[in-house]
Amino acid sequence: MSIRNWFALSGVALLCLCSAYPAQAEWIYREQSIMGTRCAVELWSEDRERAEQAIESVFADMRRIDALMSTWKSDTQLAEVNRLAAQQPVVVSQELFDLLGVALEYSRDTAGAFDITYASVGYLYDFRQHVHPDPQQIRAALPGINFRYVVLDPATRSIRYTRAGTRIDLGGIAKGHAVDRGIELLRQAGFTRAMVNSGGDTRIIGDRFGKPWIVGVRDPDKESVSFLRIPLTDAAISTSGDYERYFDEGGQRFHHIIDPATGDSARTVRSATVIGATALRTDALSTSVFVLGPERGLELVERLKDVDAVIVTPAGKVLYSSGLAPPEAGADRSTTGQSKPTN
Ligand code: ADP
Ligand code: MG
């Protein structure tokens, strides 16, 4: 064979070889600002155009959920509920109705630590403007907090409040719901390796070709430092921290996670991370564990069995649930581990 023929033949062989493989197989990462936070999607794509479309559909769905459930905007279904539900039942979409039902279940499961009616006092805070209610305002609004004042009627798909002054906010659960929806959309489109994230809530399907995805848990005091890197496949992880929306005043931090018992920011935890199967569950439970505090929070996680948790205390201690506890010399692996955060 002449040299020229050999080149021609090997060129054909190379072409055949290339066409047997996807043209643009690659990891694609995109992020957008939605629901007042940074949202991101990463996936393994064998077709750039289809991947871009799928990612856009996830972001579009997040915008749809925000337009339905935000309390920052006055034209959402949830804002309408807050305006009217103390006077009359308000019919809502099936999706919102179902999410409200789930939120009430978490209230029952956490003895009221997770309570969407926290907003009866919560609306008096404005973290951007450094505004918090004074003790008198809290005293006046606190009786509005109680998830039992929210009554759902499946027959009419309506919600009503049995007490004037009660308000709700789904900030502790809506992002987890949006992340689960995003994963479902990607799955339906045929993607098998993907990550969807919204603020502190992340869910992952598949692995990274034999390796797990790595999700960092940040140091509460340093945004760019992860004190822990958790390997995950087919799992969800949420972190609630006192550094997301806050301001400091008189040596005290006022932040967005409110103890329904006091109407004040919960201050016995700096961050609570929960790992589980769905982002809806880890989102609700990370907020719950934060409010419950280290001891009762870990008790809840151990009782539930399908989730694990990492808690950073105000003293900087890191507490692990039994499924994550690092083995200590001579210690039983089922005991709760404690160690200092490292940089
Ligand atoms: P994010 O990911 O938004 O930082 P979290 O999952 O920790 O947040 O939830 C915090 C949000 O949950 C708050 O911004 C507020 O909307 C809502 N929230 C605050 N306190 C409670 C509570 N006790 N129960 C339920 N939701 C709460
Ligand atoms: Mg949460």
Coordinates of C-alpha atoms and ligand atoms in Angstrom, one line a residue:
M1 CA 0.0 0.0 0.0
S2 CA 1.3 3.4 -0.9
I3 CA 1.8 5.9 1.9
R4 CA -1.0 8.1 0.4
N5 CA -3.5 5.2 0.4
W6 CA -2.5 4.3 3.9
F7 CA -3.3 7.8 5.0
A8 CA -6.6 7.8 3.2
L9 CA -7.6 4.5 4.7
S10 CA -6.6 5.3 8.2
G11 CA -8.5 8.6 7.8
V12 CA -11.7 6.7 7.0
A13 CA -11.0 4.4 10.0
L14 CA -10.6 7.3 12.3
L15 CA -13.8 8.9 11.0
C16 CA -15.7 5.6 11.6
L17 CA -14.2 5.4 15.1
C18 CA -15.2 9.0 15.9
S19 CA -18.8 8.6 14.7
A20 CA -19.1 5.5 16.9
Y21 CA -18.6 7.8 19.9
P22 CA -20.8 10.8 20.9
A23 CA -19.7 14.0 19.2
Q24 CA -19.6 16.2 22.3
A25 CA -19.7 14.0 25.3
E26 CA -18.8 16.3 28.2
W27 CA -19.7 17.7 31.6
I28 CA -21.8 20.8 31.3
Y29 CA -22.3 23.2 34.2
R30 CA -24.7 26.2 34.2
E31 CA -25.9 28.5 36.9
Q32 CA -28.6 31.2 37.3
S33 CA -29.9 33.4 40.0
I34 CA -33.5 32.3 40.8
M35 CA -35.6 32.2 44.0
G36 CA -33.3 34.8 45.6
T37 CA -30.3 32.5 45.4
R38 CA -27.7 30.9 43.1
C39 CA -29.1 27.8 41.3
A40 CA -26.9 25.4 39.4
V41 CA -27.2 22.3 37.1
E42 CA -24.3 20.0 36.1
L43 CA -24.8 17.0 33.9
W44 CA -23.0 14.5 31.7
S45 CA -24.1 15.3 28.2
E46 CA -23.7 13.4 24.9
D47 CA -25.6 16.0 22.9
R48 CA -24.9 19.6 23.8
E49 CA -28.1 21.0 22.3
R50 CA -30.4 18.6 24.2
A51 CA -28.4 19.2 27.4
E52 CA -28.8 23.0 27.1
Q53 CA -32.5 22.6 26.5
A54 CA -32.9 20.3 29.5
I55 CA -30.9 22.6 31.8
E56 CA -33.1 25.6 30.6
S57 CA -36.2 23.5 31.4
V58 CA -34.9 23.0 35.0
F59 CA -34.3 26.8 35.5
A60 CA -37.7 27.6 33.9
D61 CA -39.4 25.2 36.3
M62 CA -37.6 26.9 39.3
R63 CA -38.9 30.3 38.0
R64 CA -42.4 28.8 37.8
I65 CA -42.2 27.5 41.4
D66 CA -41.0 30.9 42.5
A67 CA -43.9 32.7 40.8
L68 CA -46.3 30.3 42.6
M69 CA -44.8 30.2 46.1
S70 CA -42.7 33.3 46.8
T71 CA -43.8 35.6 49.5
W72 CA -41.4 38.3 48.2
K73 CA -43.8 39.0 45.3
S74 CA -47.3 40.2 45.9
D75 CA -48.9 38.4 42.9
T76 CA -48.1 34.8 43.8
Q77 CA -50.6 32.2 44.9
L78 CA -49.0 32.0 48.3
A79 CA -49.2 35.8 48.8
E80 CA -52.9 35.6 48.0
V81 CA -53.3 32.8 50.6
N82 CA -51.7 35.1 53.2
R83 CA -54.0 38.0 52.3
L84 CA -57.3 36.0 52.3
A85 CA -57.1 32.7 54.2
A86 CA -58.0 34.1 57.6
Q87 CA -61.3 35.3 56.1
Q88 CA -62.2 32.5 53.7
P89 CA -60.8 29.2 52.2
V90 CA -58.5 29.8 49.3
V91 CA -58.3 27.2 46.5
V92 CA -54.7 26.5 45.4
S93 CA -53.0 24.4 42.8
Q94 CA -52.5 20.7 43.5
E95 CA -48.7 21.2 43.7
L96 CA -49.0 23.9 46.3
F97 CA -51.7 22.0 48.2
D98 CA -49.5 18.9 48.3
L99 CA -46.4 20.8 49.5
L100 CA -48.4 22.5 52.2
G101 CA -49.5 19.0 53.4
V102 CA -45.9 17.8 53.5
A103 CA -44.9 21.0 55.4
L104 CA -47.6 20.3 58.1
E105 CA -46.4 16.7 58.4
Y106 CA -42.8 18.0 59.1
S107 CA -44.3 20.2 61.8
R108 CA -45.9 17.2 63.5
D109 CA -42.7 15.1 63.1
T110 CA -40.5 17.8 64.6
A111 CA -42.8 18.9 67.5
G112 CA -43.3 22.2 65.7
A113 CA -39.6 23.1 65.2
F114 CA -40.4 23.2 61.5
D115 CA -43.4 25.5 61.1
I116 CA -44.3 27.5 58.1
T117 CA -46.4 29.8 60.3
Y118 CA -43.1 31.1 61.7
A119 CA -43.8 33.8 59.1
S120 CA -46.5 35.3 61.4
V121 CA -43.4 36.8 63.2
G122 CA -40.9 36.2 60.4
Y123 CA -42.4 38.9 58.1
L124 CA -41.3 41.5 60.6
Y125 CA -37.7 40.8 59.8
D126 CA -35.9 42.5 56.9
F127 CA -32.3 41.1 56.8
R128 CA -31.2 43.3 53.9
Q129 CA -32.4 46.5 55.7
H130 CA -31.1 45.2 59.1
V131 CA -34.6 45.3 60.6
H132 CA -35.8 43.0 63.4
P133 CA -39.0 43.2 65.5
D134 CA -38.7 44.5 69.1
P135 CA -39.8 42.3 72.0
Q136 CA -43.2 44.0 72.1
Q137 CA -43.8 43.4 68.4
I138 CA -42.8 39.7 68.8
R139 CA -45.2 39.4 71.8
A140 CA -48.0 40.7 69.7
A141 CA -47.4 38.5 66.6
L142 CA -46.1 35.3 68.3
P143 CA -49.6 33.9 69.0
G144 CA -50.1 33.7 65.2
I145 CA -47.4 30.9 65.0
N146 CA -48.9 27.5 65.2
F147 CA -49.2 25.0 62.3
R148 CA -52.5 23.8 63.7
Y149 CA -54.0 27.1 62.5
V150 CA -53.5 26.0 58.9
V151 CA -56.4 23.8 57.8
L152 CA -56.2 22.0 54.4
D153 CA -59.4 20.6 52.8
P154 CA -58.6 18.0 50.1
A155 CA -62.2 18.0 48.9
T156 CA -62.0 21.6 47.7
R157 CA -58.2 21.7 47.5
S158 CA -58.3 24.8 49.7
I159 CA -56.4 26.2 52.6
R160 CA -57.7 28.4 55.4
Y161 CA -56.3 29.9 58.6
T162 CA -58.3 29.6 61.8
R163 CA -56.6 32.6 63.4
A164 CA -56.2 36.2 62.2
G165 CA -52.6 37.2 62.1
T166 CA -51.3 33.8 60.9
R167 CA -49.1 33.9 57.8
I168 CA -47.0 31.2 56.1
D169 CA -43.8 31.1 54.2
L170 CA -42.4 28.0 52.3
G171 CA -38.7 29.3 52.3
G172 CA -37.7 26.3 54.4
I173 CA -39.0 23.7 51.9
A174 CA -39.7 25.2 48.4
K175 CA -36.1 25.1 47.2
G176 CA -35.8 21.4 48.1
H177 CA -39.0 20.8 46.2
A178 CA -37.7 22.7 43.2
V179 CA -34.4 20.7 43.2
D180 CA -36.4 17.4 43.2
R181 CA -38.5 18.6 40.3
G182 CA -35.3 19.6 38.4
I183 CA -33.9 16.1 38.9
E184 CA -37.1 14.5 37.8
L185 CA -37.1 16.7 34.6
L186 CA -33.5 15.6 33.8
R187 CA -34.3 12.0 34.5
Q188 CA -37.3 12.1 32.2
A189 CA -35.1 13.6 29.5
G190 CA -32.8 10.6 29.8
F191 CA -29.9 12.0 31.8
T192 CA -28.4 9.6 34.3
R193 CA -25.5 11.6 35.7
A194 CA -26.6 15.0 37.0
M195 CA -26.6 17.5 39.9
V196 CA -29.2 20.1 40.6
N197 CA -28.6 22.8 43.3
S198 CA -30.5 25.7 44.7
G199 CA -28.8 27.7 47.5
G200 CA -28.1 25.2 50.3
D201 CA -30.0 22.3 48.7
T202 CA -28.5 19.8 46.3
R203 CA -29.5 16.5 44.7
I204 CA -27.5 14.1 42.7
I205 CA -28.3 11.2 40.3
G206 CA -25.6 8.8 39.2
D207 CA -21.9 9.0 39.8
R208 CA -19.0 10.6 38.0
F209 CA -17.9 7.4 36.1
G210 CA -16.9 5.2 39.1
K211 CA -16.2 8.2 41.4
P212 CA -18.8 9.9 43.6
W213 CA -19.8 13.5 43.4
I214 CA -18.1 15.6 46.1
V215 CA -20.2 18.1 48.0
G216 CA -18.4 20.5 50.3
V217 CA -19.9 21.8 53.6
R218 CA -18.6 25.3 54.2
D219 CA -17.1 26.7 57.3
P220 CA -19.9 29.0 58.8
D221 CA -17.3 31.8 59.1
K222 CA -15.5 31.4 55.8
E223 CA -17.5 31.2 52.6
S224 CA -14.6 29.8 50.5
V225 CA -13.5 27.2 53.0
S226 CA -15.1 23.7 53.1
F227 CA -14.4 22.0 56.4
L228 CA -15.9 18.8 55.1
R229 CA -16.1 17.2 51.7
I230 CA -18.8 14.5 51.4
P231 CA -18.8 11.9 48.6
L232 CA -22.3 11.2 47.3
T233 CA -24.1 9.2 44.6
D234 CA -27.9 9.2 44.2
A235 CA -28.5 11.4 47.2
A236 CA -29.6 14.8 48.4
I237 CA -27.9 17.1 50.8
S238 CA -29.1 20.4 52.4
T239 CA -27.3 22.8 54.7
S240 CA -29.0 25.5 56.8
G241 CA -26.7 28.1 58.1
D242 CA -26.8 31.4 60.0
Y243 CA -24.7 33.1 57.3
E244 CA -27.3 33.0 54.4
R245 CA -29.4 36.0 55.3
Y246 CA -28.3 37.9 58.4
F247 CA -27.0 40.9 60.1
D248 CA -25.2 41.4 63.4
E249 CA -26.3 43.9 66.0
G250 CA -25.1 44.4 69.5
G251 CA -23.0 41.2 69.4
Q252 CA -26.0 39.2 68.3
R253 CA -26.7 37.6 65.0
F254 CA -30.2 38.1 63.5
H255 CA -30.8 35.5 60.7
H256 CA -33.4 33.8 58.7
I257 CA -34.1 30.6 60.6
I258 CA -36.6 31.4 63.3
D259 CA -37.5 29.4 66.4
P260 CA -41.3 29.2 66.3
A261 CA -41.3 29.0 70.1
T262 CA -39.7 32.5 70.5
G263 CA -40.0 34.3 67.2
D264 CA -36.3 35.0 67.5
S265 CA -33.5 33.6 65.4
A266 CA -32.4 30.1 66.5
R267 CA -28.9 30.4 68.0
T268 CA -27.8 27.0 69.3
V269 CA -26.4 25.9 65.9
R270 CA -24.2 27.6 63.3
S271 CA -25.0 25.2 60.5
A272 CA -27.0 22.0 60.1
T273 CA -26.4 19.6 57.1
V274 CA -28.7 16.7 56.4
I275 CA -28.1 13.9 53.9
G276 CA -31.0 11.8 52.6
A277 CA -32.8 10.5 49.5
T278 CA -34.7 13.6 48.4
A279 CA -34.0 17.4 48.6
L280 CA -37.5 18.1 49.9
R281 CA -36.7 15.9 52.9
T282 CA -33.2 17.2 53.5
D283 CA -34.3 20.8 53.1
A284 CA -37.1 20.5 55.6
L285 CA -34.9 18.5 58.0
S286 CA -31.9 20.8 57.8
T287 CA -34.1 23.7 58.9
S288 CA -35.7 21.5 61.6
V289 CA -32.4 20.3 63.0
F290 CA -31.1 23.9 63.1
V291 CA -34.1 25.0 65.2
L292 CA -34.1 21.9 67.4
G293 CA -30.4 22.4 68.3
P294 CA -27.5 19.9 68.6
E295 CA -29.0 17.5 71.0
R296 CA -32.7 17.3 70.0
G297 CA -31.6 17.7 66.3
L298 CA -29.4 14.6 66.5
E299 CA -32.1 12.7 68.4
L300 CA -34.5 13.4 65.5
V301 CA -32.0 12.3 62.9
E302 CA -31.3 9.0 64.7
R303 CA -35.0 8.4 65.2
L304 CA -35.7 8.9 61.5
K305 CA -33.0 6.4 60.3
D306 CA -33.1 7.3 56.6
V307 CA -31.1 10.5 57.1
D308 CA -27.7 11.6 58.5
A309 CA -26.6 15.0 59.8
V310 CA -23.5 17.1 60.5
I311 CA -24.0 20.0 62.9
V312 CA -21.6 22.9 63.7
T313 CA -22.2 24.3 67.1
P314 CA -21.5 28.0 68.2
A315 CA -18.4 26.7 69.9
G316 CA -17.1 25.4 66.6
K317 CA -17.6 21.7 67.5
V318 CA -18.7 19.4 64.7
L319 CA -21.2 16.7 65.6
Y320 CA -22.0 13.8 63.4
S321 CA -25.0 11.4 63.4
S322 CA -24.1 7.8 63.8
G323 CA -24.1 7.0 60.1
L324 CA -21.3 9.5 59.5
A325 CA -19.3 9.4 62.7
P326 CA -15.6 9.1 62.0
P327 CA -14.2 6.1 63.8
E328 CA -12.3 7.1 66.9
A329 CA -9.6 5.1 68.5
G330 CA -11.3 2.4 70.7
A331 CA -14.7 4.0 70.0
D332 CA -17.8 2.1 68.8
R333 CA -18.6 3.4 65.3
S334 CA -22.2 3.8 66.3
T335 CA -21.4 6.6 68.8
T336 CA -21.7 10.3 67.9
G337 CA -18.3 11.6 66.8
Q338 CA -17.0 15.0 67.7
S339 CA -14.1 16.9 66.2
K340 CA -12.9 20.4 65.5
P341 CA -13.5 21.9 62.1
T342 CA -10.3 22.0 60.1
N343 CA -9.6 24.4 57.2
Ligands
ADP1 P1 -31.9 28.5 52.8 O1 -31.5 27.4 52.0 O2 -33.0 29.4 52.3 O3 -30.8 29.2 53.5 P2 -33.2 26.9 54.9 O4 -33.5 25.6 54.3 O5 -32.3 26.8 56.1 O6 -32.7 27.9 54.0 O7 -34.5 27.6 55.3 C1 -34.5 28.9 55.8 C2 -35.8 29.5 55.4 O8 -36.9 28.7 56.0 C3 -36.0 30.9 55.9 O9 -35.5 31.8 54.9 C4 -37.5 30.9 56.1 O10 -38.1 31.2 54.8 C5 -37.9 29.5 56.4 N1 -37.9 29.3 57.9 C6 -37.3 30.0 58.9 N2 -37.6 29.5 60.1 C7 -38.4 28.4 59.8 C8 -39.0 27.4 60.7 N3 -38.9 27.4 62.0 N4 -39.8 26.5 60.1 C9 -40.0 26.5 58.7 N5 -39.4 27.3 57.9 C10 -38.7 28.3 58.4
MG2 MG -33.9 23.8 54.8

